[in-house]
Coordinates of C-alpha atoms in Angstrom, one line a residue:
X1 CA -6.0 -16.5 17.5
X2 CA -7.4 -13.5 15.7
X3 CA -7.0 -10.9 18.5
X4 CA -3.8 -8.8 19.1
X5 CA -3.7 -10.1 22.6
X6 CA -3.7 -13.8 21.6
X7 CA -1.2 -13.2 18.8
X8 CA 1.2 -11.4 21.1
X9 CA 0.9 -14.0 23.8
X10 CA 1.5 -16.8 21.3
X11 CA 4.6 -15.0 19.9
X12 CA 5.9 -14.4 23.4
X13 CA 5.4 -18.1 24.5
X14 CA 6.9 -19.4 21.2
X15 CA 9.9 -17.1 21.7
X16 CA 10.4 -18.2 25.3
X17 CA 10.0 -21.9 24.5
X18 CA 12.6 -21.6 21.7
X19 CA 14.9 -19.7 24.1
X20 CA 14.4 -22.3 26.8
X21 CA 15.1 -25.2 24.4
X22 CA 18.3 -23.5 23.2
X23 CA 19.4 -22.7 26.7
X24 CA 18.8 -26.3 27.9
X25 CA 20.7 -27.8 25.0
X26 CA 23.6 -25.5 25.4
X27 CA 23.6 -26.2 29.2
X28 CA 23.7 -29.9 28.7
X29 CA 26.5 -29.6 26.2
X30 CA 28.5 -27.4 28.5
X31 CA 28.0 -29.7 31.6
X32 CA 28.8 -32.7 29.5
X33 CA 32.0 -31.3 28.2
X34 CA 33.1 -30.2 31.7
X35 CA 32.4 -33.6 33.2
X36 CA 34.0 -35.5 30.4
X37 CA 37.1 -33.3 30.7
X38 CA 37.3 -34.0 34.5
X39 CA 36.8 -37.7 34.0
X40 CA 39.4 -37.8 31.3
X41 CA 41.9 -36.1 33.6
X42 CA 41.1 -38.5 36.4
X43 CA 41.3 -41.6 34.1
X44 CA 44.7 -40.4 32.8
X45 CA 46.0 -40.1 36.4
X46 CA 44.6 -43.5 37.2
X47 CA 46.2 -45.0 34.0
X48 CA 49.6 -43.6 35.1
X49 CA 49.0 -45.2 38.5
X50 CA 48.2 -48.6 36.8
X51 CA 51.4 -48.4 34.7
X52 CA 53.4 -47.8 37.9
X53 CA 51.8 -50.8 39.5
X54 CA 52.6 -53.0 36.5
X55 CA 56.1 -51.8 36.3
X56 CA 56.8 -52.6 40.0
X57 CA 54.6 -55.7 40.4
X58 CA 53.0 -58.4 38.3
X59 CA 49.7 -58.2 36.5
X60 CA 47.9 -60.0 39.2
X61 CA 48.5 -57.1 41.6
X62 CA 46.0 -54.9 39.7
X63 CA 42.7 -54.3 41.6
X64 CA 39.7 -52.1 40.7
X65 CA 39.7 -50.8 44.3
X66 CA 43.0 -49.1 43.5
X67 CA 41.5 -46.9 40.7
X68 CA 39.2 -44.6 42.6
X69 CA 38.5 -41.0 41.8
X70 CA 36.0 -38.3 42.9
X71 CA 33.8 -36.2 40.6
X72 CA 31.5 -33.7 42.3
X73 CA 32.1 -35.4 45.6
X74 CA 30.9 -38.7 44.1
X75 CA 33.2 -41.8 44.3
X76 CA 33.8 -43.7 41.1
X77 CA 35.8 -46.9 40.4
X78 CA 37.5 -47.3 37.0
X79 CA 37.4 -50.7 35.4
X80 CA 40.4 -52.0 33.5
X81 CA 41.8 -54.6 31.2
X82 CA 45.3 -55.3 29.9
X83 CA 46.0 -56.3 26.3
X84 CA 49.0 -58.0 24.8
X85 CA 50.4 -57.4 21.4
X86 CA 47.7 -59.6 19.8
X87 CA 44.9 -57.5 21.5
X88 CA 44.1 -60.4 23.8
X89 CA 42.9 -59.6 27.3
X90 CA 45.4 -60.9 29.8
X91 CA 44.0 -59.2 32.8
X92 CA 40.7 -57.5 33.6
X93 CA 38.5 -56.2 36.4
X94 CA 35.9 -58.5 34.9
X95 CA 37.3 -62.1 35.1
X96 CA 35.0 -63.2 32.3
X97 CA 36.9 -61.0 29.8
X98 CA 40.3 -62.7 30.4
X99 CA 41.3 -64.5 27.3
X100 CA 38.9 -62.8 25.0
X101 CA 40.0 -61.0 21.9
X102 CA 39.5 -57.2 21.5
X103 CA 39.3 -56.9 17.8
X104 CA 39.1 -53.5 16.2
X105 CA 40.1 -51.7 19.4
X106 CA 41.0 -48.1 18.8
X107 CA 44.6 -47.1 18.8
X108 CA 43.9 -43.7 20.4
X109 CA 45.2 -42.9 23.8
X110 CA 41.9 -41.7 25.1
X111 CA 38.3 -41.2 23.9
X112 CA 34.9 -42.9 23.8
X113 CA 34.3 -46.4 22.6
X114 CA 31.6 -49.0 22.5
X115 CA 32.3 -51.8 25.0
X116 CA 29.7 -54.6 25.6
X117 CA 27.0 -52.4 24.0
X118 CA 27.8 -49.6 26.3
X119 CA 29.6 -46.4 25.6
X120 CA 32.6 -45.9 27.9
X121 CA 35.2 -43.2 28.3
X122 CA 38.7 -44.7 28.3
X123 CA 42.3 -43.9 28.8
X124 CA 45.2 -46.1 27.5
X125 CA 48.9 -46.3 28.3
X126 CA 51.7 -48.7 27.1
X127 CA 54.2 -50.3 29.3
X128 CA 57.8 -49.4 28.6
X129 CA 59.5 -52.8 29.2
X130 CA 56.6 -55.1 28.7
X131 CA 54.5 -55.9 25.6
X132 CA 51.3 -54.8 27.2
X133 CA 49.0 -51.9 27.2
X134 CA 46.6 -51.1 30.0
X135 CA 43.2 -49.5 29.4
X136 CA 41.0 -47.9 32.2
X137 CA 37.4 -47.0 31.4
X138 CA 34.2 -45.8 33.0
X139 CA 30.7 -46.0 31.7
X140 CA 29.3 -42.7 30.4
X141 CA 25.8 -43.4 31.8
X142 CA 27.1 -43.4 35.3
X143 CA 29.0 -40.2 34.6
X144 CA 26.1 -38.3 33.0
X145 CA 23.9 -39.2 35.9
X146 CA 25.9 -36.6 37.8
X147 CA 24.3 -33.6 36.0
X148 CA 20.7 -34.8 36.4
X149 CA 20.4 -32.8 39.7
X150 CA 22.1 -29.8 38.0
X151 CA 19.7 -30.1 35.1
X152 CA 16.7 -30.5 37.4
X153 CA 17.7 -27.3 39.3
X154 CA 18.3 -25.5 36.0
X155 CA 15.0 -26.5 34.6
X156 CA 13.2 -25.4 37.8
X157 CA 14.9 -22.0 37.6
X158 CA 14.0 -21.7 33.9
X159 CA 10.4 -22.7 34.7
X160 CA 10.3 -20.1 37.4
X161 CA 11.8 -17.5 35.1
X162 CA 9.3 -18.5 32.3
X163 CA 6.4 -17.9 34.7
X164 CA 7.7 -14.6 35.8
X165 CA 8.4 -13.5 32.2
X166 CA 4.9 -14.7 31.2
X167 CA 3.3 -12.7 33.9
X168 CA 5.3 -9.6 32.9
X169 CA 4.3 -10.3 29.3
X170 CA 0.6 -10.6 30.2
X171 CA 0.8 -7.4 32.1
X172 CA 2.5 -5.6 29.2
X173 CA 0.0 -7.0 26.7
X174 CA -2.8 -5.9 29.0
X175 CA -1.4 -2.4 29.3
X176 CA -1.0 -2.3 25.5
X177 CA -4.4 -3.6 24.6
X178 CA -6.3 -1.6 27.2
X179 CA -6.1 1.7 25.4
X180 CA -7.0 -0.1 22.1
X181 CA -10.1 -1.5 23.7
X182 CA -11.0 2.0 25.0
X183 CA -10.4 3.4 21.6
X184 CA -12.6 0.6 20.1
X185 CA -15.4 1.4 22.5
X186 CA -15.1 5.2 21.9
X187 CA -15.2 4.7 18.1
X188 CA -18.2 2.3 18.3
X189 CA -20.2 4.8 20.4
X190 CA -19.0 7.9 18.5
X191 CA -21.7 10.1 16.9
X192 CA -20.8 13.2 14.9
X193 CA -24.0 15.0 15.9
X194 CA -22.9 15.0 19.5
X195 CA -21.1 18.3 19.6
X196 CA -18.8 18.2 22.6
X197 CA -15.5 20.0 23.5
X198 CA -14.3 17.0 25.5
X199 CA -11.4 15.1 23.9
X200 CA -12.2 11.8 22.1
X201 CA -9.7 10.0 24.4
X202 CA -6.7 11.1 26.5
X203 CA -3.6 10.5 24.3
X204 CA 0.0 10.1 25.3
X205 CA 3.3 10.2 23.4
X206 CA 3.3 6.5 22.5
X207 CA 2.4 4.9 19.2
X208 CA -1.0 4.1 20.5
X209 CA -1.3 7.7 21.8
X210 CA -0.5 8.9 18.3
X211 CA -3.2 6.6 16.9
X212 CA -5.7 8.0 19.4
X213 CA -4.6 11.5 18.4
X214 CA -5.3 10.6 14.7
X215 CA -8.8 9.3 15.6
X216 CA -9.3 12.5 17.6
X217 CA -8.4 14.6 14.5
X218 CA -10.7 12.4 12.4
X219 CA -13.5 12.9 14.9
X220 CA -13.0 16.7 14.9
X221 CA -13.1 16.7 11.1
X222 CA -16.3 14.7 11.1
X223 CA -17.9 17.0 13.6
X224 CA -16.8 20.0 11.6
X225 CA -18.1 18.4 8.4
X226 CA -21.4 17.6 10.1
X227 CA -21.7 21.1 11.4
X228 CA -21.0 22.6 8.0
X229 CA -23.5 20.2 6.4
X230 CA -26.2 21.3 8.9
X231 CA -25.4 25.0 8.2
X232 CA -25.5 24.3 4.5
X233 CA -28.9 22.5 4.7
X234 CA -30.3 25.4 6.7
X235 CA -28.9 28.0 4.3
X236 CA -29.9 26.1 1.1
X237 CA -33.3 25.5 2.6
X238 CA -33.7 29.2 3.2
X239 CA -32.4 30.0 -0.3
X240 CA -34.7 27.5 -2.0
X241 CA -37.7 28.5 0.2
X242 CA -37.5 32.2 -0.8
X243 CA -38.1 31.7 -4.6
X244 CA -40.6 29.0 -4.0
X245 CA -42.6 31.2 -1.7
X246 CA -42.4 34.0 -4.3
X247 CA -43.6 31.6 -7.0
X248 CA -46.4 30.3 -4.9
X249 CA -47.4 33.9 -3.9
X250 CA -47.6 35.1 -7.5
X251 CA -49.5 32.0 -8.6
X252 CA -52.2 32.9 -6.0
X253 CA -52.1 36.5 -7.0
X254 CA -52.7 35.6 -10.6
X255 CA -55.5 33.2 -9.6
X256 CA -57.1 35.9 -7.5
X257 CA -56.6 38.4 -10.4
X258 CA -54.9 40.9 -8.0
X259 CA -51.9 41.2 -10.3
X260 CA -51.5 41.4 -14.0
X261 CA -50.8 38.0 -15.5
X262 CA -47.8 39.2 -17.5
X263 CA -46.1 40.7 -14.5
X264 CA -46.7 37.7 -12.4
X265 CA -45.4 35.3 -15.0
X266 CA -42.3 37.4 -15.3
X267 CA -41.6 37.1 -11.6
X268 CA -42.4 33.4 -11.6
X269 CA -40.0 32.9 -14.6
X270 CA -37.2 34.8 -12.8
X271 CA -37.6 32.9 -9.6
X272 CA -37.8 29.6 -11.4
X273 CA -34.5 30.3 -13.2
X274 CA -33.0 31.2 -9.8
X275 CA -34.0 27.8 -8.5
X276 CA -32.6 26.0 -11.6
X277 CA -29.3 27.8 -11.3
X278 CA -29.1 26.9 -7.6
X279 CA -29.9 23.2 -8.2
X280 CA -27.5 23.1 -11.1
X281 CA -24.7 24.4 -8.9
X282 CA -25.5 21.7 -6.3
X283 CA -25.4 19.0 -8.9
X284 CA -22.2 20.3 -10.4
X285 CA -20.5 20.4 -7.0
X286 CA -21.6 16.9 -6.2
X287 CA -20.4 15.6 -9.6
X288 CA -17.0 17.3 -9.1
X289 CA -16.5 15.6 -5.7
X290 CA -17.7 12.1 -6.7
X291 CA -17.1 11.6 -10.4
X292 CA -13.7 11.5 -12.0
X293 CA -14.8 13.0 -15.3
X294 CA -12.4 13.4 -18.2
X295 CA -12.2 17.0 -19.5
X296 CA -11.1 17.7 -23.0
X297 CA -7.8 19.6 -23.2
X298 CA -7.4 22.3 -25.8
X299 CA -4.9 25.0 -26.7
X300 CA -6.0 28.5 -25.6
X301 CA -4.6 31.9 -25.2
X302 CA -5.1 33.0 -21.6
X303 CA -5.0 36.7 -22.4
X304 CA -7.8 36.2 -25.0
X305 CA -9.8 34.2 -22.5
X306 CA -9.5 37.0 -19.9
X307 CA -10.6 39.5 -22.5
X308 CA -13.6 37.3 -23.5
X309 CA -14.7 37.0 -19.9
X310 CA -14.5 40.7 -19.4
X311 CA -16.4 41.3 -22.6
X312 CA -19.3 39.1 -21.5
X313 CA -19.7 41.0 -18.3
X314 CA -19.0 44.4 -19.7
X315 CA -22.7 45.4 -20.4
X316 CA -23.8 44.7 -16.8
X317 CA -20.6 46.4 -15.4
X318 CA -21.3 49.6 -17.5
X319 CA -24.8 49.8 -16.1
X320 CA -23.3 49.9 -12.6
X321 CA -20.5 52.3 -13.8
X322 CA -17.8 49.6 -13.1
X323 CA -14.6 49.6 -15.1
X324 CA -13.2 46.2 -16.2
X325 CA -9.5 46.1 -17.1
X326 CA -7.2 43.2 -18.4
X327 CA -3.5 43.1 -18.0
X328 CA -0.8 40.6 -19.0
X329 CA 1.1 39.3 -22.0
X330 CA -0.3 36.7 -24.4
X331 CA 0.3 33.1 -23.2
X332 CA -0.8 29.9 -25.0
X333 CA -1.4 26.9 -22.8
X334 CA -2.9 23.4 -23.0
X335 CA -5.8 23.1 -20.5
X336 CA -9.5 22.2 -20.1
X337 CA -10.6 25.6 -21.4
X338 CA -14.4 25.3 -20.7
X339 CA -13.8 24.6 -17.0
X340 CA -11.1 27.3 -16.6
X341 CA -13.5 29.8 -18.3
X342 CA -16.2 28.9 -15.8
X343 CA -13.8 29.6 -12.9
X344 CA -12.9 33.0 -14.4
X345 CA -16.5 34.0 -15.0
X346 CA -17.4 33.1 -11.4
X347 CA -14.5 35.1 -9.9
X348 CA -15.3 38.0 -12.2
X349 CA -19.0 38.0 -11.3
X350 CA -18.1 38.0 -7.6
X351 CA -15.7 40.9 -8.1
X352 CA -18.3 42.9 -10.1
X353 CA -20.9 42.2 -7.5
X354 CA -18.8 43.5 -4.6
X355 CA -16.5 46.1 -6.2
X356 CA -16.8 49.9 -5.7
X357 CA -16.0 50.8 -9.3
X358 CA -12.9 49.0 -10.6
X359 CA -12.1 45.4 -11.4
X360 CA -8.7 44.2 -12.7
X361 CA -7.9 40.8 -14.4
X362 CA -4.1 40.2 -14.5
X363 CA -2.1 37.4 -16.1
X364 CA 1.3 36.8 -14.5
X365 CA 4.2 34.4 -15.3
X366 CA 6.3 34.2 -12.1
X367 CA 9.9 33.2 -12.1
X368 CA 9.3 30.4 -9.6
X369 CA 10.1 27.0 -11.1
X370 CA 7.1 25.1 -9.7
X371 CA 4.5 27.7 -10.9
X372 CA 3.5 27.8 -14.5
X373 CA 1.2 30.9 -14.5
X374 CA -1.1 32.9 -12.2
X375 CA -4.4 34.8 -12.8
X376 CA -5.3 37.6 -10.4
X377 CA -8.9 39.0 -10.0
X378 CA -8.7 42.2 -8.0
X379 CA -11.4 44.7 -7.0
X380 CA -11.6 47.8 -4.9
X381 CA -14.6 46.8 -2.8
X382 CA -14.7 46.1 1.0
X383 CA -13.0 42.8 0.7
X384 CA -13.7 39.8 3.0
X385 CA -13.6 39.9 6.8
X386 CA -10.5 38.2 8.4
X387 CA -12.6 35.7 10.3
X388 CA -14.3 34.5 7.1
X389 CA -11.2 34.3 4.8
X390 CA -10.2 30.7 5.8
X391 CA -13.8 29.4 5.3
X392 CA -14.8 31.0 1.9
X393 CA -13.9 27.9 -0.1
X394 CA -15.6 25.3 2.1
X395 CA -18.5 23.4 0.6
X396 CA -21.1 24.4 3.1
X397 CA -20.0 27.7 4.4
X398 CA -22.4 30.6 4.2
X399 CA -20.9 34.1 4.3
X400 CA -22.3 37.2 6.2
X401 CA -24.2 38.2 3.0
X402 CA -26.4 35.2 3.3
X403 CA -25.4 33.3 0.2
X404 CA -24.5 29.7 0.1
X405 CA -21.0 30.1 -1.3
X406 CA -21.5 27.3 -3.9
X407 CA -19.7 29.3 -6.6
X408 CA -16.4 29.5 -4.8
X409 CA -16.6 25.9 -3.6
X410 CA -17.2 24.8 -7.2
X411 CA -14.3 27.0 -8.5
X412 CA -12.0 25.6 -5.9
X413 CA -12.9 22.0 -6.9
X414 CA -12.3 22.8 -10.6
X415 CA -9.0 24.4 -9.8
X416 CA -7.8 21.4 -8.0
X417 CA -8.8 19.1 -10.9
X418 CA -6.8 21.5 -13.2
X419 CA -3.6 21.0 -11.2
X420 CA -4.1 24.5 -9.8
X421 CA -4.9 26.2 -6.5
X422 CA -7.4 29.0 -5.8
X423 CA -6.4 31.4 -3.0
X424 CA -7.5 34.6 -1.4
X425 CA -5.5 37.7 -0.3
X426 CA -6.0 41.4 0.2
X427 CA -5.8 43.2 -3.1
X428 CA -3.4 46.1 -3.7
X429 CA -6.5 48.0 -4.8
X430 CA -7.9 47.7 -1.3
X431 CA -10.5 45.0 -1.9
X432 CA -10.4 41.3 -2.5
X433 CA -7.9 39.4 -4.6
X434 CA -8.6 35.9 -5.8
X435 CA -5.6 34.2 -7.4
X436 CA -5.6 31.1 -9.6
X437 CA -2.2 29.5 -9.4
X438 CA -1.4 26.8 -12.0
X439 CA 1.5 24.5 -11.1
X440 CA 3.8 22.7 -13.5
X441 CA 3.2 18.9 -14.1
X442 CA 6.2 17.8 -11.9
X443 CA 4.7 19.8 -9.0
X444 CA 1.3 18.0 -9.2
X445 CA 2.0 15.7 -6.3
X446 CA 2.6 18.6 -3.9
X447 CA -0.6 20.5 -4.7

């Protein structure tokens, strides 16, 4: 009973059995009440008849054949006995009862009583001018035998209905479980590397259809992730292969003495450092995604941090005749300063690398309640192509310039950990604008 089908069928059968039991009990109670009411009415009429006979004749004139009545086209004979004031039987349809004492006899005019170990329905009347009372009765067992055919017919109809409902339930469960089985088979055979444009499964507007749509979305994301991972491996392999080949080439050149040792070692050192930087970024990105590291929070002035970042890159920018400018009022915040500074340096380095001649760092405090502060990094370079803008923060995306894009992926991950968001837009200066938006603490759940 572990499958959905068996559980649903068990619940359906249990519900139907409970319904049938309640229906049968209520039906028996209803039929019983109807029959008892009819018999009571007939017994009352026969009791009136018995009183009339006793008033006009003597007691010996009573006869069971006189007290006949029909219930559901079935003929019944009512038995009787007559009691005096001492509850002694003076006349009875059963001659053996004459002279016996009826002790503890009920004083009600009608009802059910125990007579000779048998339950009977009785009706009583008192004679007006004689000290007697006459009681007519009929066994309940003979009366209740009347609704056995009705009960049999009802049970047969209920059984037929039970079978029909069960078949309908089986069909409904089959229709419900069938798409789930198809989904299970599709999931068990799904492979992300099988790039296909065909839908995972045909979904409809039902709850199961929504579940299939969710799995389809998950499958699309897995395929996209797999494709980006392959592209990343290809790109990173190329990026790692280039310095390795340079190192190997210069090692052979030094061995063959076709290149001065000092010049070759310089190239080898430069390419080795490039490899170290690339591997460090990969390790940092992996750590950001998998390890929930606690970063120390310190109090810093964001304006001073922007000026420090610009100061560090100022010598290289001056060599390329690039102007760095900082705008914004002083603002003191509590934040993980080292990580925030890493994001700023990365954004500023990208801006210096692609600008035409001017880079602007601006600190802004908007009036929006959910935003704490924003930092803009603008340049007047060519910007980023429209088709690449939505991919630049992805982990494995490689831009048209051939780089792996690890810096922006790392910056986006750090921003997320800082309760911030890193976004891109076209700069008013004509180039690229990267904006770091820091949200207030009460807005963290929506970031």
